[in-house]
mmCIF file of C-alpha atoms in Angstrom:
data_model
loop_
_atom_site.group_PDB
_atom_site.id
_atom_site.type_symbol
_atom_site.label_atom_id
_atom_site.label_comp_id
_atom_site.label_asym_id
_atom_site.label_seq_id
_atom_site.Cartn_x
_atom_site.Cartn_y
_atom_site.Cartn_z
ATOM 1 C CA UNK A 1 -15.239 4.248 7.333
ATOM 2 C CA UNK A 2 -16.262 7.595 5.844
ATOM 3 C CA UNK A 3 -15.500 9.058 2.531
ATOM 4 C CA UNK A 4 -11.949 10.419 3.318
ATOM 5 C CA UNK A 5 -9.526 8.938 0.834
ATOM 6 C CA UNK A 6 -7.146 7.809 3.581
ATOM 7 C CA UNK A 7 -9.652 5.843 5.565
ATOM 8 C CA UNK A 8 -9.117 2.053 5.172
ATOM 9 C CA UNK A 9 -11.973 0.872 2.769
ATOM 10 C CA UNK A 10 -12.893 -2.729 3.506
ATOM 11 C CA UNK A 11 -15.043 -2.921 0.353
ATOM 12 C CA UNK A 12 -12.069 -1.442 -1.735
ATOM 13 C CA UNK A 13 -12.719 -3.492 -4.835
ATOM 14 C CA UNK A 14 -16.406 -2.408 -4.835
ATOM 15 C CA UNK A 15 -15.381 1.209 -5.303
ATOM 16 C CA UNK A 16 -13.021 0.501 -8.349
ATOM 17 C CA UNK A 17 -14.781 1.674 -11.509
ATOM 18 C CA UNK A 18 -12.803 0.852 -14.634
ATOM 19 C CA UNK A 19 -14.342 2.053 -17.771
ATOM 20 C CA UNK A 20 -12.324 0.041 -20.192
ATOM 21 C CA UNK A 21 -9.710 -2.678 -19.394
ATOM 22 C CA UNK A 22 -8.114 -2.476 -22.829
ATOM 23 C CA UNK A 23 -4.712 -4.188 -23.019
ATOM 24 C CA UNK A 24 -4.475 -4.781 -19.352
ATOM 25 C CA UNK A 25 -4.473 -8.489 -18.122
ATOM 26 C CA UNK A 26 -4.786 -7.588 -14.552
ATOM 27 C CA UNK A 27 -4.280 -4.875 -12.003
ATOM 28 C CA UNK A 28 -4.210 -5.955 -8.404
ATOM 29 C CA UNK A 29 -3.067 -4.844 -4.923
ATOM 30 C CA UNK A 30 0.390 -6.161 -4.020
ATOM 31 C CA UNK A 31 0.960 -4.224 -0.735
ATOM 32 C CA UNK A 32 -1.277 -2.389 1.376
ATOM 33 C CA UNK A 33 0.249 0.034 4.032
ATOM 34 C CA UNK A 34 -1.882 0.874 6.925
ATOM 35 C CA UNK A 35 -1.144 3.479 9.769
ATOM 36 C CA UNK A 36 -2.702 2.886 13.209
ATOM 37 C CA UNK A 37 -2.794 5.140 16.156
ATOM 38 C CA UNK A 38 -3.087 3.801 19.764
ATOM 39 C CA UNK A 39 -2.775 7.244 21.371
ATOM 40 C CA UNK A 40 -4.987 8.026 24.308
ATOM 41 C CA UNK A 41 -7.637 10.814 24.034
ATOM 42 C CA UNK A 42 -10.006 12.321 26.684
ATOM 43 C CA UNK A 43 -12.656 9.855 25.739
ATOM 44 C CA UNK A 44 -10.245 6.884 26.192
ATOM 45 C CA UNK A 45 -9.417 8.196 29.567
ATOM 46 C CA UNK A 46 -13.100 8.477 30.521
ATOM 47 C CA UNK A 47 -13.727 4.969 29.350
ATOM 48 C CA UNK A 48 -10.735 3.746 31.493
ATOM 49 C CA UNK A 49 -12.121 5.663 34.421
ATOM 50 C CA UNK A 50 -15.445 3.839 34.095
ATOM 51 C CA UNK A 51 -13.927 0.417 33.727
ATOM 52 C CA UNK A 52 -11.451 1.137 36.579
ATOM 53 C CA UNK A 53 -8.435 -0.027 34.577
ATOM 54 C CA UNK A 54 -6.152 1.775 32.335
ATOM 55 C CA UNK A 55 -5.571 0.712 28.738
ATOM 56 C CA UNK A 56 -2.333 -1.374 28.629
ATOM 57 C CA UNK A 57 0.877 -0.201 26.809
ATOM 58 C CA UNK A 58 1.518 -2.734 24.260
ATOM 59 C CA UNK A 59 5.328 -1.431 23.741
ATOM 60 C CA UNK A 60 5.968 -2.864 27.346
ATOM 61 C CA UNK A 61 3.939 -5.976 26.952
ATOM 62 C CA UNK A 62 6.071 -9.090 27.605
ATOM 63 C CA UNK A 63 4.513 -10.902 24.640
ATOM 64 C CA UNK A 64 5.345 -7.929 22.400
ATOM 65 C CA UNK A 65 8.968 -7.669 23.744
ATOM 66 C CA UNK A 66 9.373 -11.420 23.092
ATOM 67 C CA UNK A 67 8.226 -11.338 19.538
ATOM 68 C CA UNK A 68 9.917 -8.043 18.401
ATOM 69 C CA UNK A 69 13.340 -6.850 17.269
ATOM 70 C CA UNK A 70 14.251 -3.230 18.170
ATOM 71 C CA UNK A 71 15.719 -1.064 15.585
ATOM 72 C CA UNK A 72 18.055 0.816 18.012
ATOM 73 C CA UNK A 73 20.175 2.411 15.309
ATOM 74 C CA UNK A 74 17.251 4.235 13.778
ATOM 75 C CA UNK A 75 16.461 7.849 14.708
ATOM 76 C CA UNK A 76 12.796 6.781 14.751
ATOM 77 C CA UNK A 77 13.402 3.869 17.132
ATOM 78 C CA UNK A 78 10.631 1.188 16.999
ATOM 79 C CA UNK A 79 9.870 -2.381 17.743
ATOM 80 C CA UNK A 80 9.518 -4.618 14.530
ATOM 81 C CA UNK A 81 7.215 -7.731 14.545
ATOM 82 C CA UNK A 82 7.148 -10.222 11.636
ATOM 83 C CA UNK A 83 3.738 -11.837 11.444
ATOM 84 C CA UNK A 84 2.169 -14.303 8.834
ATOM 85 C CA UNK A 85 0.065 -11.070 7.718
ATOM 86 C CA UNK A 86 2.826 -8.809 7.228
ATOM 87 C CA UNK A 87 5.480 -6.783 9.125
ATOM 88 C CA UNK A 88 4.242 -4.430 11.850
ATOM 89 C CA UNK A 89 6.302 -1.577 13.306
ATOM 90 C CA UNK A 90 5.387 -0.234 16.868
ATOM 91 C CA UNK A 91 6.627 3.145 17.765
ATOM 92 C CA UNK A 92 6.947 4.532 21.270
ATOM 93 C CA UNK A 93 4.595 7.405 20.219
ATOM 94 C CA UNK A 94 1.748 4.960 20.228
ATOM 95 C CA UNK A 95 1.630 4.703 16.416
ATOM 96 C CA UNK A 96 1.932 1.568 14.343
ATOM 97 C CA UNK A 97 2.596 0.758 10.695
ATOM 98 C CA UNK A 98 1.842 -2.529 8.909
ATOM 99 C CA UNK A 99 2.852 -3.328 5.298
ATOM 100 C CA UNK A 100 1.842 -6.482 3.664
ATOM 101 C CA UNK A 101 -0.485 -8.325 1.174
ATOM 102 C CA UNK A 102 -3.233 -8.367 -0.186
ATOM 103 C CA UNK A 103 -6.221 -6.245 0.504
ATOM 104 C CA UNK A 104 -7.463 -3.494 2.861
ATOM 105 C CA UNK A 105 -9.447 -5.963 4.702
ATOM 106 C CA UNK A 106 -6.294 -8.002 5.333
ATOM 107 C CA UNK A 107 -4.566 -4.896 6.699
ATOM 108 C CA UNK A 108 -7.225 -4.185 9.304
ATOM 109 C CA UNK A 109 -7.579 -7.828 10.118
ATOM 110 C CA UNK A 110 -3.638 -8.189 10.649
ATOM 111 C CA UNK A 111 -3.800 -5.261 13.035
ATOM 112 C CA UNK A 112 -6.605 -6.401 15.068
ATOM 113 C CA UNK A 113 -5.318 -9.943 15.177
ATOM 114 C CA UNK A 114 -1.875 -8.500 16.339
ATOM 115 C CA UNK A 115 -3.419 -6.512 19.130
ATOM 116 C CA UNK A 116 -5.509 -9.530 20.195
ATOM 117 C CA UNK A 117 -2.457 -11.623 20.416
ATOM 118 C CA UNK A 118 -0.498 -9.019 22.407
ATOM 119 C CA UNK A 119 -3.514 -8.907 24.841
ATOM 120 C CA UNK A 120 -2.988 -12.624 25.819
ATOM 121 C CA UNK A 121 -5.701 -14.805 27.328
ATOM 122 C CA UNK A 122 -6.268 -12.546 30.360
ATOM 123 C CA UNK A 123 -5.198 -9.020 29.346
ATOM 124 C CA UNK A 124 -7.455 -6.283 28.102
ATOM 125 C CA UNK A 125 -7.531 -5.354 24.405
ATOM 126 C CA UNK A 126 -5.838 -2.088 23.368
ATOM 127 C CA UNK A 127 -8.180 -0.714 20.699
ATOM 128 C CA UNK A 128 -6.969 1.548 17.844
ATOM 129 C CA UNK A 129 -8.105 5.203 18.099
ATOM 130 C CA UNK A 130 -7.662 5.689 14.228
ATOM 131 C CA UNK A 131 -6.596 3.822 11.080
ATOM 132 C CA UNK A 132 -5.543 5.071 7.668
ATOM 133 C CA UNK A 133 -4.216 3.627 4.466
ATOM 134 C CA UNK A 134 -2.081 6.468 2.825
ATOM 135 C CA UNK A 135 -0.367 4.077 0.413
ATOM 136 C CA UNK A 136 -1.413 1.020 -1.747
ATOM 137 C CA UNK A 137 0.921 -0.520 -4.174
ATOM 138 C CA UNK A 138 -0.754 -1.943 -7.367
ATOM 139 C CA UNK A 139 0.822 -4.474 -9.884
ATOM 140 C CA UNK A 140 -0.360 -4.697 -13.344
ATOM 141 C CA UNK A 141 0.457 -6.654 -16.468
ATOM 142 C CA UNK A 142 -0.352 -6.234 -20.242
ATOM 143 C CA UNK A 143 -2.147 -9.012 -22.218
ATOM 144 C CA UNK A 144 0.249 -8.080 -25.206
ATOM 145 C CA UNK A 145 3.838 -7.162 -24.540
ATOM 146 C CA UNK A 146 4.409 -3.397 -24.796
ATOM 147 C CA UNK A 147 7.165 -2.421 -27.402
ATOM 148 C CA UNK A 148 10.488 -1.486 -26.186
ATOM 149 C CA UNK A 149 10.120 1.847 -28.124
ATOM 150 C CA UNK A 150 8.435 3.107 -24.988
ATOM 151 C CA UNK A 151 11.967 3.914 -23.859
ATOM 152 C CA UNK A 152 11.903 6.834 -26.275
ATOM 153 C CA UNK A 153 8.693 8.253 -24.785
ATOM 154 C CA UNK A 154 8.949 11.813 -23.226
ATOM 155 C CA UNK A 155 7.626 10.460 -20.001
ATOM 156 C CA UNK A 156 10.208 7.621 -19.785
ATOM 157 C CA UNK A 157 13.368 7.558 -17.696
ATOM 158 C CA UNK A 158 15.709 4.615 -17.703
ATOM 159 C CA UNK A 159 19.319 3.586 -16.908
ATOM 160 C CA UNK A 160 21.353 0.469 -17.299
ATOM 161 C CA UNK A 161 21.691 0.213 -13.426
ATOM 162 C CA UNK A 162 18.074 -0.416 -13.062
ATOM 163 C CA UNK A 163 15.977 -2.935 -14.998
ATOM 164 C CA UNK A 164 12.793 -0.937 -14.993
ATOM 165 C CA UNK A 165 11.436 2.222 -16.772
ATOM 166 C CA UNK A 166 10.300 5.079 -14.561
ATOM 167 C CA UNK A 167 7.085 6.951 -15.661
ATOM 168 C CA UNK A 168 6.013 10.190 -13.989
ATOM 169 C CA UNK A 169 2.718 11.199 -15.526
ATOM 170 C CA UNK A 170 1.277 14.610 -14.745
ATOM 171 C CA UNK A 171 -2.115 13.227 -14.467
ATOM 172 C CA UNK A 172 -0.855 11.211 -11.329
ATOM 173 C CA UNK A 173 0.579 13.794 -9.183
ATOM 174 C CA UNK A 174 3.434 12.480 -7.149
ATOM 175 C CA UNK A 175 3.224 8.993 -8.369
ATOM 176 C CA UNK A 176 5.986 7.278 -10.371
ATOM 177 C CA UNK A 177 5.082 4.060 -12.186
ATOM 178 C CA UNK A 178 7.883 1.415 -12.798
ATOM 179 C CA UNK A 179 7.477 -0.547 -16.068
ATOM 180 C CA UNK A 180 9.375 -3.779 -16.711
ATOM 181 C CA UNK A 181 9.599 -4.781 -20.335
ATOM 182 C CA UNK A 182 10.692 -8.495 -19.618
ATOM 183 C CA UNK A 183 7.110 -9.527 -18.795
ATOM 184 C CA UNK A 184 5.319 -6.372 -19.576
ATOM 185 C CA UNK A 185 4.489 -5.761 -15.991
ATOM 186 C CA UNK A 186 4.308 -2.522 -13.993
ATOM 187 C CA UNK A 187 4.190 -1.315 -10.424
ATOM 188 C CA UNK A 188 2.066 1.561 -9.299
ATOM 189 C CA UNK A 189 2.890 2.767 -5.795
ATOM 190 C CA UNK A 190 1.279 5.621 -3.876
ATOM 191 C CA UNK A 191 -2.376 4.731 -4.743
ATOM 192 C CA UNK A 192 -4.507 6.507 -2.074
ATOM 193 C CA UNK A 193 -8.055 5.802 -3.242
ATOM 194 C CA UNK A 194 -9.706 3.345 -5.757
ATOM 195 C CA UNK A 195 -11.172 6.150 -7.932
ATOM 196 C CA UNK A 196 -7.702 6.843 -9.298
ATOM 197 C CA UNK A 197 -7.316 3.303 -10.838
ATOM 198 C CA UNK A 198 -9.462 4.170 -13.822
ATOM 199 C CA UNK A 199 -6.758 6.896 -14.629
ATOM 200 C CA UNK A 200 -4.126 4.477 -14.211
ATOM 201 C CA UNK A 201 -5.739 2.037 -16.700
ATOM 202 C CA UNK A 202 -6.404 4.648 -19.138
ATOM 203 C CA UNK A 203 -2.914 5.833 -18.826
ATOM 204 C CA UNK A 204 -1.180 2.455 -19.277
ATOM 205 C CA UNK A 205 -3.455 1.639 -22.234
ATOM 206 C CA UNK A 206 -2.483 4.966 -23.981
ATOM 207 C CA UNK A 207 1.244 4.240 -23.257
ATOM 208 C CA UNK A 208 0.807 0.814 -25.021
ATOM 209 C CA UNK A 209 -0.606 2.547 -28.007
ATOM 210 C CA UNK A 210 2.041 5.142 -28.089
ATOM 211 C CA UNK A 211 4.782 2.654 -27.756
ATOM 212 C CA UNK A 212 3.454 1.069 -31.109
ATOM 213 C CA UNK A 213 3.416 4.380 -32.624
ATOM 214 C CA UNK A 214 7.036 5.194 -31.641
ATOM 215 C CA UNK A 215 7.971 1.744 -33.034
ATOM 216 C CA UNK A 216 6.414 2.664 -36.465
ATOM 217 C CA UNK A 217 8.271 5.944 -36.552
ATOM 218 C CA UNK A 218 11.469 4.245 -35.670
ATOM 219 C CA UNK A 219 10.956 1.654 -38.546
ATOM 220 C CA UNK A 220 9.997 4.313 -41.090
ATOM 221 C CA UNK A 221 13.068 6.369 -40.247
ATOM 222 C CA UNK A 222 15.386 3.572 -41.155
#
């Protein structure tokens, strides 16, 4: 799949290098978003010419129309299909988006299974031109509860209208972590490559320690 961070890495877990797990009980993938392009290129046209049959348009496929619900009110009109392997959005541009559990392998399998199903028993398979995974959502949990004093951390933003605490660390550019005190769980959206997970683990362990320090300061000031 290449070294590009957006390419779907089937052996994703193999590339995860965590130096120290620390206070974390687990950190796992809860949602993998995969983008797929079915656009035709010059090479695709040459292949179709040799085969003598053009690649089918899945948007007009009867099986596709039967299974989908069209979002006509959206400015980005698309067909939506709910499958056992996640929801798949099919756009008229020839692009697709799939969101669902659990791994990058599951994401690729779901797309290929869907295209195989759309093909039917006698049709010809429409193969993807490219795939990318620009966003993976991780879910983590502490072994020991994180102290509520974390609310006073300079990085923390919270409101009574939302149960979570938003954390926007500078070391994770563009990513906002949502921390939930009830079960000491957190959600990390926007993960683009496995290499960044070591930074996430170190950050969450540091926050756990700093929450304890804030609690001590709070106690001493009383």
